[in-house]
Amino acid sequence: MRAKYVNPFTDFGFKKIFGEEASKPQLIDFLNALLPPINKIKDLSFKNTEQLGQTEADRKAIYDIYCEAENGQKFIVELQKAKQNYFRERTIYYSTFPIREQAEKGNWNYNLSAVFCIGILDFTFDDYLASEHKDEVLHTIKLKNQHGKVFYDKLTYIYLEMPNFRKSEQELETRLDKWLYFIKNLEDFQQIPSIFKETVFVEAFEKAAIANFRQAELDSYEASLKIFRDNKAVFDYAQETAYNEGRTAGIQDGRIEGIKEGIKEGIKEGLQAGIKEGLEQGRKNAVIEMAKAMKTKGLPAQTIAELTGLSEQEINQI
């Protein structure tokens, strides 16, 4: 069945729903569902993302949305479709741009506005976040000291692990639940679910409806969708290849370790057998030397046999 709505995990789809001037109500509602009440947004303005980068290389890897609230709070929002090396480091690096741009010429007291970096991830972390909180969707991170006390509360990193969001329509409880359900399932909807009757969601569906696109928009979306599918295919192939190679290497390493353990056990058993045999041979040699001394003293072979346990034949051969 042909999709009725855009895939929000494409660059075009995400920006169509949240990143255009006409999409402010949707972005504001989504951010307010995500943020604490104290940071509630009344209005915002979009800023040119190229203002974040100081070099051409910077501007090629900028976040999808950069905006500023009426109270000066700054928001960087990105939809991250696949894992990248040093993803967290890149997040931290780009969070410095809206901090640095607040510097004023002349005398300045360094009073900064809050900065929020929000990553909507179409994958899960495979590090400590995943191991400790593998089923959680929302991760909110601040700068804290060794006692867990917030040292600076104006820099916040928020990550949403979308694969961990598994709620059905009947299980949705919060405003954020609705938005996550909307983002994750939008491309599969054939009609607007009953939970999305509010204006802000109805308008989001209208913006996402492929039938409403002009030809230029449709061409842009198709190109964006192709890139998304190609990247996903490459990523899935890389994952499968890594798994198979890891499995093969694991089997090979297991065999090698098995051989090593076998050799180790063999050496151990050999040593034990050798020690036992050595002790037996040593005891036998001592008995023979004792028999020699008795024989020198002229004791009869029968008596020597009784005292040493050797046979008379063995004694006569000494």
PDB file of C-alpha atoms in Angstrom, residues 55-290:
ATOM      1  CA  THR A  55      34.048  26.844   8.657  1.00  0.00           C
ATOM      2  CA  GLU A  56      32.734  25.226   5.498  1.00  0.00           C
ATOM      3  CA  ALA A  57      33.281  21.786   7.064  1.00  0.00           C
ATOM      4  CA  ASP A  58      31.154  22.785  10.069  1.00  0.00           C
ATOM      5  CA  ARG A  59      28.277  23.908   7.885  1.00  0.00           C
ATOM      6  CA  LYS A  60      28.123  20.533   6.128  1.00  0.00           C
ATOM      7  CA  ALA A  61      27.213  18.660   9.313  1.00  0.00           C
ATOM      8  CA  ILE A  62      24.836  21.043  11.042  1.00  0.00           C
ATOM      9  CA  TYR A  63      21.725  20.107  12.960  1.00  0.00           C
ATOM     10  CA  ASP A  64      18.361  20.047  11.204  1.00  0.00           C
ATOM     11  CA  ILE A  65      16.727  22.829  13.227  1.00  0.00           C
ATOM     12  CA  TYR A  66      18.197  25.748  15.137  1.00  0.00           C
ATOM     13  CA  CYS A  67      15.772  28.083  16.874  1.00  0.00           C
ATOM     14  CA  GLU A  68      15.515  30.557  19.725  1.00  0.00           C
ATOM     15  CA  ALA A  69      12.634  31.060  22.159  1.00  0.00           C
ATOM     16  CA  GLU A  70      11.273  34.481  23.090  1.00  0.00           C
ATOM     17  CA  ASN A  71      13.159  34.317  26.423  1.00  0.00           C
ATOM     18  CA  GLY A  72      16.512  33.701  24.727  1.00  0.00           C
ATOM     19  CA  GLN A  73      16.637  29.919  25.200  1.00  0.00           C
ATOM     20  CA  LYS A  74      18.331  28.250  22.237  1.00  0.00           C
ATOM     21  CA  PHE A  75      17.391  24.886  20.758  1.00  0.00           C
ATOM     22  CA  ILE A  76      19.277  22.628  18.403  1.00  0.00           C
ATOM     23  CA  VAL A  77      17.129  19.739  17.149  1.00  0.00           C
ATOM     24  CA  GLU A  78      18.328  16.878  14.986  1.00  0.00           C
ATOM     25  CA  LEU A  79      16.855  13.678  13.680  1.00  0.00           C
ATOM     26  CA  GLN A  80      19.717  11.170  13.686  1.00  0.00           C
ATOM     27  CA  LYS A  81      18.975   8.275  11.359  1.00  0.00           C
ATOM     28  CA  ALA A  82      21.988   6.010  11.930  1.00  0.00           C
ATOM     29  CA  LYS A  83      24.841   5.565  14.365  1.00  0.00           C
ATOM     30  CA  GLN A  84      27.954   7.596  13.750  1.00  0.00           C
ATOM     31  CA  ASN A  85      31.394   7.472  15.281  1.00  0.00           C
ATOM     32  CA  TYR A  86      31.757   9.985  18.116  1.00  0.00           C
ATOM     33  CA  PHE A  87      28.087  10.959  17.940  1.00  0.00           C
ATOM     34  CA  ARG A  88      28.029  12.251  21.534  1.00  0.00           C
ATOM     35  CA  GLU A  89      31.244  14.203  20.962  1.00  0.00           C
ATOM     36  CA  ARG A  90      29.711  15.814  17.888  1.00  0.00           C
ATOM     37  CA  THR A  91      26.632  16.767  19.929  1.00  0.00           C
ATOM     38  CA  ILE A  92      28.784  18.414  22.560  1.00  0.00           C
ATOM     39  CA  TYR A  93      30.886  20.165  19.920  1.00  0.00           C
ATOM     40  CA  TYR A  94      27.897  21.762  18.218  1.00  0.00           C
ATOM     41  CA  SER A  95      26.359  22.770  21.533  1.00  0.00           C
ATOM     42  CA  THR A  96      29.266  25.182  21.932  1.00  0.00           C
ATOM     43  CA  PHE A  97      28.148  27.254  18.912  1.00  0.00           C
ATOM     44  CA  PRO A  98      24.982  28.770  20.461  1.00  0.00           C
ATOM     45  CA  ILE A  99      27.000  29.387  23.624  1.00  0.00           C
ATOM     46  CA  ARG A 100      29.806  31.223  21.863  1.00  0.00           C
ATOM     47  CA  GLU A 101      27.486  33.351  19.734  1.00  0.00           C
ATOM     48  CA  GLN A 102      26.100  34.907  22.923  1.00  0.00           C
ATOM     49  CA  ALA A 103      29.387  36.687  23.583  1.00  0.00           C
ATOM     50  CA  GLU A 104      29.012  40.449  23.459  1.00  0.00           C
ATOM     51  CA  LYS A 105      31.605  42.963  22.435  1.00  0.00           C
ATOM     52  CA  GLY A 106      32.991  45.219  25.125  1.00  0.00           C
ATOM     53  CA  ASN A 107      32.079  44.721  28.754  1.00  0.00           C
ATOM     54  CA  TRP A 108      30.024  41.571  29.245  1.00  0.00           C
ATOM     55  CA  ASN A 109      29.023  39.743  32.427  1.00  0.00           C
ATOM     56  CA  TYR A 110      28.946  36.233  30.864  1.00  0.00           C
ATOM     57  CA  ASN A 111      25.295  35.676  31.761  1.00  0.00           C
ATOM     58  CA  LEU A 112      24.271  32.958  29.292  1.00  0.00           C
ATOM     59  CA  SER A 113      20.868  31.856  28.056  1.00  0.00           C
ATOM     60  CA  ALA A 114      20.002  28.180  28.319  1.00  0.00           C
ATOM     61  CA  VAL A 115      20.966  25.848  25.459  1.00  0.00           C
ATOM     62  CA  PHE A 116      19.165  22.599  24.675  1.00  0.00           C
ATOM     63  CA  CYS A 117      20.515  19.975  22.270  1.00  0.00           C
ATOM     64  CA  ILE A 118      17.833  17.469  21.271  1.00  0.00           C
ATOM     65  CA  GLY A 119      18.537  14.313  19.321  1.00  0.00           C
ATOM     66  CA  ILE A 120      15.719  12.135  17.981  1.00  0.00           C
ATOM     67  CA  LEU A 121      17.535   8.859  17.343  1.00  0.00           C
ATOM     68  CA  ASP A 122      16.396   6.106  15.003  1.00  0.00           C
ATOM     69  CA  PHE A 123      18.737   3.719  16.835  1.00  0.00           C
ATOM     70  CA  THR A 124      19.707   2.834  20.399  1.00  0.00           C
ATOM     71  CA  PHE A 125      22.897   3.536  22.283  1.00  0.00           C
ATOM     72  CA  ASP A 126      25.246   0.573  22.654  1.00  0.00           C
ATOM     73  CA  ASP A 127      27.238   2.007  25.552  1.00  0.00           C
ATOM     74  CA  TYR A 128      26.553   2.648  29.241  1.00  0.00           C
ATOM     75  CA  LEU A 129      23.186   4.312  28.544  1.00  0.00           C
ATOM     76  CA  ALA A 130      21.950   1.159  26.866  1.00  0.00           C
ATOM     77  CA  SER A 131      23.394  -1.236  29.432  1.00  0.00           C
ATOM     78  CA  GLU A 132      21.933   0.565  32.447  1.00  0.00           C
ATOM     79  CA  HIS A 133      18.660   1.836  30.957  1.00  0.00           C
ATOM     80  CA  LYS A 134      18.209  -0.315  27.867  1.00  0.00           C
ATOM     81  CA  ASP A 135      14.421   0.124  27.666  1.00  0.00           C
ATOM     82  CA  GLU A 136      14.193   3.857  28.356  1.00  0.00           C
ATOM     83  CA  VAL A 137      13.237   6.249  25.574  1.00  0.00           C
ATOM     84  CA  LEU A 138      14.164   9.606  27.105  1.00  0.00           C
ATOM     85  CA  HIS A 139      17.653  10.481  28.349  1.00  0.00           C
ATOM     86  CA  THR A 140      18.182  13.936  29.875  1.00  0.00           C
ATOM     87  CA  ILE A 141      21.802  14.830  30.608  1.00  0.00           C
ATOM     88  CA  LYS A 142      23.233  17.819  32.484  1.00  0.00           C
ATOM     89  CA  LEU A 143      26.641  18.842  33.814  1.00  0.00           C
ATOM     90  CA  LYS A 144      26.911  17.402  37.353  1.00  0.00           C
ATOM     91  CA  ASN A 145      29.534  16.903  40.056  1.00  0.00           C
ATOM     92  CA  GLN A 146      30.662  13.620  41.607  1.00  0.00           C
ATOM     93  CA  HIS A 147      27.680  13.679  43.998  1.00  0.00           C
ATOM     94  CA  GLY A 148      25.093  13.952  41.217  1.00  0.00           C
ATOM     95  CA  LYS A 149      24.362  17.622  41.972  1.00  0.00           C
ATOM     96  CA  VAL A 150      23.798  19.851  38.941  1.00  0.00           C
ATOM     97  CA  PHE A 151      26.758  22.204  38.540  1.00  0.00           C
ATOM     98  CA  TYR A 152      25.383  24.154  35.552  1.00  0.00           C
ATOM     99  CA  ASP A 153      21.695  23.978  34.652  1.00  0.00           C
ATOM    100  CA  LYS A 154      21.710  25.967  31.403  1.00  0.00           C
ATOM    101  CA  LEU A 155      23.157  23.245  29.172  1.00  0.00           C
ATOM    102  CA  THR A 156      20.963  20.204  28.571  1.00  0.00           C
ATOM    103  CA  TYR A 157      21.304  17.261  26.212  1.00  0.00           C
ATOM    104  CA  ILE A 158      18.137  15.321  25.470  1.00  0.00           C
ATOM    105  CA  TYR A 159      18.198  12.068  23.507  1.00  0.00           C
ATOM    106  CA  LEU A 160      15.121  10.119  22.407  1.00  0.00           C
ATOM    107  CA  GLU A 161      15.781   6.482  21.491  1.00  0.00           C
ATOM    108  CA  MET A 162      12.855   5.879  19.144  1.00  0.00           C
ATOM    109  CA  PRO A 163      13.276   2.067  18.798  1.00  0.00           C
ATOM    110  CA  ASN A 164      12.585   1.836  22.546  1.00  0.00           C
ATOM    111  CA  PHE A 165       9.204   3.528  22.153  1.00  0.00           C
ATOM    112  CA  ARG A 166       6.761   0.629  21.801  1.00  0.00           C
ATOM    113  CA  LYS A 167       3.476   1.998  23.166  1.00  0.00           C
ATOM    114  CA  SER A 168       0.252   1.299  21.332  1.00  0.00           C
ATOM    115  CA  GLU A 169      -2.431   3.945  20.759  1.00  0.00           C
ATOM    116  CA  GLN A 170      -4.344   2.719  23.840  1.00  0.00           C
ATOM    117  CA  GLU A 171      -1.240   3.020  26.052  1.00  0.00           C
ATOM    118  CA  LEU A 172      -0.470   6.680  25.314  1.00  0.00           C
ATOM    119  CA  GLU A 173      -0.570   8.791  28.472  1.00  0.00           C
ATOM    120  CA  THR A 174       1.360  12.034  28.026  1.00  0.00           C
ATOM    121  CA  ARG A 175       1.676  14.726  25.369  1.00  0.00           C
ATOM    122  CA  LEU A 176       5.179  13.475  24.639  1.00  0.00           C
ATOM    123  CA  ASP A 177       3.793   9.955  24.139  1.00  0.00           C
ATOM    124  CA  LYS A 178       1.488  11.326  21.439  1.00  0.00           C
ATOM    125  CA  TRP A 179       4.294  13.068  19.597  1.00  0.00           C
ATOM    126  CA  LEU A 180       6.570  10.038  19.735  1.00  0.00           C
ATOM    127  CA  TYR A 181       3.734   7.817  18.526  1.00  0.00           C
ATOM    128  CA  PHE A 182       3.086  10.329  15.722  1.00  0.00           C
ATOM    129  CA  ILE A 183       6.752  10.407  14.641  1.00  0.00           C
ATOM    130  CA  LYS A 184       7.313   6.673  14.810  1.00  0.00           C
ATOM    131  CA  ASN A 185       4.134   5.599  12.989  1.00  0.00           C
ATOM    132  CA  LEU A 186       3.342   8.518  10.676  1.00  0.00           C
ATOM    133  CA  GLU A 187       4.368   6.814   7.431  1.00  0.00           C
ATOM    134  CA  ASP A 188       2.112   3.823   8.207  1.00  0.00           C
ATOM    135  CA  PHE A 189      -1.071   5.795   8.932  1.00  0.00           C
ATOM    136  CA  GLN A 190      -3.799   5.670   6.295  1.00  0.00           C
ATOM    137  CA  GLN A 191      -6.098   7.950   8.277  1.00  0.00           C
ATOM    138  CA  ILE A 192      -5.761  10.213  11.299  1.00  0.00           C
ATOM    139  CA  PRO A 193      -6.201   8.234  14.559  1.00  0.00           C
ATOM    140  CA  SER A 194      -8.881   9.521  16.928  1.00  0.00           C
ATOM    141  CA  ILE A 195      -6.291  10.650  19.497  1.00  0.00           C
ATOM    142  CA  PHE A 196      -4.981  13.278  17.049  1.00  0.00           C
ATOM    143  CA  LYS A 197      -8.095  15.461  16.694  1.00  0.00           C
ATOM    144  CA  GLU A 198      -6.472  18.587  18.164  1.00  0.00           C
ATOM    145  CA  THR A 199      -5.632  21.368  15.738  1.00  0.00           C
ATOM    146  CA  VAL A 200      -1.866  21.147  16.216  1.00  0.00           C
ATOM    147  CA  PHE A 201      -1.867  17.470  15.200  1.00  0.00           C
ATOM    148  CA  VAL A 202      -4.418  17.875  12.398  1.00  0.00           C
ATOM    149  CA  GLU A 203      -2.195  20.579  10.888  1.00  0.00           C
ATOM    150  CA  ALA A 204       0.829  18.281  11.282  1.00  0.00           C
ATOM    151  CA  PHE A 205      -0.970  15.595   9.275  1.00  0.00           C
ATOM    152  CA  GLU A 206      -1.895  18.163   6.615  1.00  0.00           C
ATOM    153  CA  LYS A 207       1.762  19.181   6.268  1.00  0.00           C
ATOM    154  CA  ALA A 208       2.798  15.525   6.104  1.00  0.00           C
ATOM    155  CA  ALA A 209       0.216  14.518   3.481  1.00  0.00           C
ATOM    156  CA  ILE A 210       2.082  13.654   0.284  1.00  0.00           C
ATOM    157  CA  ALA A 211      -0.998  14.482  -1.804  1.00  0.00           C
ATOM    158  CA  ASN A 212      -0.648  18.142  -0.754  1.00  0.00           C
ATOM    159  CA  PHE A 213       2.906  18.472  -2.108  1.00  0.00           C
ATOM    160  CA  ARG A 214       3.704  20.560  -5.138  1.00  0.00           C
ATOM    161  CA  GLN A 215       5.783  18.796  -7.794  1.00  0.00           C
ATOM    162  CA  ALA A 216       9.021  20.398  -6.598  1.00  0.00           C
ATOM    163  CA  GLU A 217       8.298  19.269  -3.036  1.00  0.00           C
ATOM    164  CA  LEU A 218       7.433  15.780  -4.228  1.00  0.00           C
ATOM    165  CA  ASP A 219      10.714  15.566  -6.149  1.00  0.00           C
ATOM    166  CA  SER A 220      12.641  16.733  -3.090  1.00  0.00           C
ATOM    167  CA  TYR A 221      10.869  14.216  -0.886  1.00  0.00           C
ATOM    168  CA  GLU A 222      11.483  11.333  -3.288  1.00  0.00           C
ATOM    169  CA  ALA A 223      15.187  12.221  -3.384  1.00  0.00           C
ATOM    170  CA  SER A 224      15.311  12.465   0.412  1.00  0.00           C
ATOM    171  CA  LEU A 225      13.459   9.153   0.765  1.00  0.00           C
ATOM    172  CA  LYS A 226      15.914   7.449  -1.595  1.00  0.00           C
ATOM    173  CA  ILE A 227      18.859   8.693   0.457  1.00  0.00           C
ATOM    174  CA  PHE A 228      17.162   7.477   3.628  1.00  0.00           C
ATOM    175  CA  ARG A 229      16.497   4.013   2.186  1.00  0.00           C
ATOM    176  CA  ASP A 230      19.996   3.718   0.727  1.00  0.00           C
ATOM    177  CA  ASN A 231      21.587   4.722   4.024  1.00  0.00           C
ATOM    178  CA  LYS A 232      19.356   2.319   5.928  1.00  0.00           C
ATOM    179  CA  ALA A 233      20.252  -0.522   3.561  1.00  0.00           C
ATOM    180  CA  VAL A 234      23.960   0.210   3.992  1.00  0.00           C
ATOM    181  CA  PHE A 235      23.577   0.433   7.767  1.00  0.00           C
ATOM    182  CA  ASP A 236      21.550  -2.797   7.973  1.00  0.00           C
ATOM    183  CA  TYR A 237      24.080  -4.580   5.761  1.00  0.00           C
ATOM    184  CA  ALA A 238      26.954  -3.309   7.888  1.00  0.00           C
ATOM    185  CA  GLN A 239      25.192  -4.514  11.034  1.00  0.00           C
ATOM    186  CA  GLU A 240      24.498  -7.948   9.549  1.00  0.00           C
ATOM    187  CA  THR A 241      28.052  -8.226   8.230  1.00  0.00           C
ATOM    188  CA  ALA A 242      29.509  -7.186  11.574  1.00  0.00           C
ATOM    189  CA  TYR A 243      27.305  -9.738  13.333  1.00  0.00           C
ATOM    190  CA  ASN A 244      28.294 -12.558  10.973  1.00  0.00           C
ATOM    191  CA  GLU A 245      31.973 -11.658  11.117  1.00  0.00           C
ATOM    192  CA  GLY A 246      31.766 -11.408  14.878  1.00  0.00           C
ATOM    193  CA  ARG A 247      30.049 -14.784  15.078  1.00  0.00           C
ATOM    194  CA  THR A 248      32.658 -16.397  12.808  1.00  0.00           C
ATOM    195  CA  ALA A 249      35.494 -14.804  14.752  1.00  0.00           C
ATOM    196  CA  GLY A 250      33.855 -15.894  17.988  1.00  0.00           C
ATOM    197  CA  ILE A 251      33.647 -19.513  16.804  1.00  0.00           C
ATOM    198  CA  GLN A 252      37.260 -19.397  15.614  1.00  0.00           C
ATOM    199  CA  ASP A 253      38.441 -17.830  18.866  1.00  0.00           C
ATOM    200  CA  GLY A 254      36.413 -20.411  20.753  1.00  0.00           C
ATOM    201  CA  ARG A 255      38.148 -23.221  18.881  1.00  0.00           C
ATOM    202  CA  ILE A 256      41.570 -21.716  19.541  1.00  0.00           C
ATOM    203  CA  GLU A 257      40.733 -21.227  23.195  1.00  0.00           C
ATOM    204  CA  GLY A 258      39.457 -24.799  23.302  1.00  0.00           C
ATOM    205  CA  ILE A 259      42.740 -26.072  21.871  1.00  0.00           C
ATOM    206  CA  LYS A 260      44.687 -23.938  24.333  1.00  0.00           C
ATOM    207  CA  GLU A 261      42.588 -25.224  27.217  1.00  0.00           C
ATOM    208  CA  GLY A 262      43.061 -28.779  25.936  1.00  0.00           C
ATOM    209  CA  ILE A 263      46.831 -28.340  25.801  1.00  0.00           C
ATOM    210  CA  LYS A 264      46.769 -26.744  29.214  1.00  0.00           C
ATOM    211  CA  GLU A 265      44.740 -29.621  30.647  1.00  0.00           C
ATOM    212  CA  GLY A 266      47.003 -32.123  28.883  1.00  0.00           C
ATOM    213  CA  ILE A 267      50.121 -30.543  30.362  1.00  0.00           C
ATOM    214  CA  LYS A 268      48.490 -30.517  33.764  1.00  0.00           C
ATOM    215  CA  GLU A 269      47.510 -34.181  33.542  1.00  0.00           C
ATOM    216  CA  GLY A 270      50.939 -35.031  32.138  1.00  0.00           C
ATOM    217  CA  LEU A 271      52.678 -33.321  35.014  1.00  0.00           C
ATOM    218  CA  GLN A 272      50.493 -35.097  37.524  1.00  0.00           C
ATOM    219  CA  ALA A 273      51.142 -38.458  35.839  1.00  0.00           C
ATOM    220  CA  GLY A 274      54.853 -37.679  35.605  1.00  0.00           C
ATOM    221  CA  ILE A 275      55.068 -36.778  39.248  1.00  0.00           C
ATOM    222  CA  LYS A 276      53.221 -39.955  40.188  1.00  0.00           C
ATOM    223  CA  GLU A 277      55.454 -42.041  37.950  1.00  0.00           C
ATOM    224  CA  GLY A 278      58.547 -40.302  39.283  1.00  0.00           C
ATOM    225  CA  LEU A 279      57.535 -40.986  42.837  1.00  0.00           C
ATOM    226  CA  GLU A 280      56.874 -44.628  42.013  1.00  0.00           C
ATOM    227  CA  GLN A 281      60.248 -44.966  40.294  1.00  0.00           C
ATOM    228  CA  GLY A 282      61.969 -43.216  43.169  1.00  0.00           C
ATOM    229  CA  ARG A 283      60.354 -45.505  45.696  1.00  0.00           C
ATOM    230  CA  LYS A 284      61.303 -48.579  43.634  1.00  0.00           C
ATOM    231  CA  ASN A 285      64.921 -47.424  43.338  1.00  0.00           C
ATOM    232  CA  ALA A 286      65.084 -46.926  47.078  1.00  0.00           C
ATOM    233  CA  VAL A 287      63.756 -50.445  47.665  1.00  0.00           C
ATOM    234  CA  ILE A 288      66.320 -51.891  45.255  1.00  0.00           C
ATOM    235  CA  GLU A 289      69.148 -50.058  47.027  1.00  0.00           C
ATOM    236  CA  MET A 290      67.853 -51.437  50.342  1.00  0.00           C
TER     237      MET A 290
END
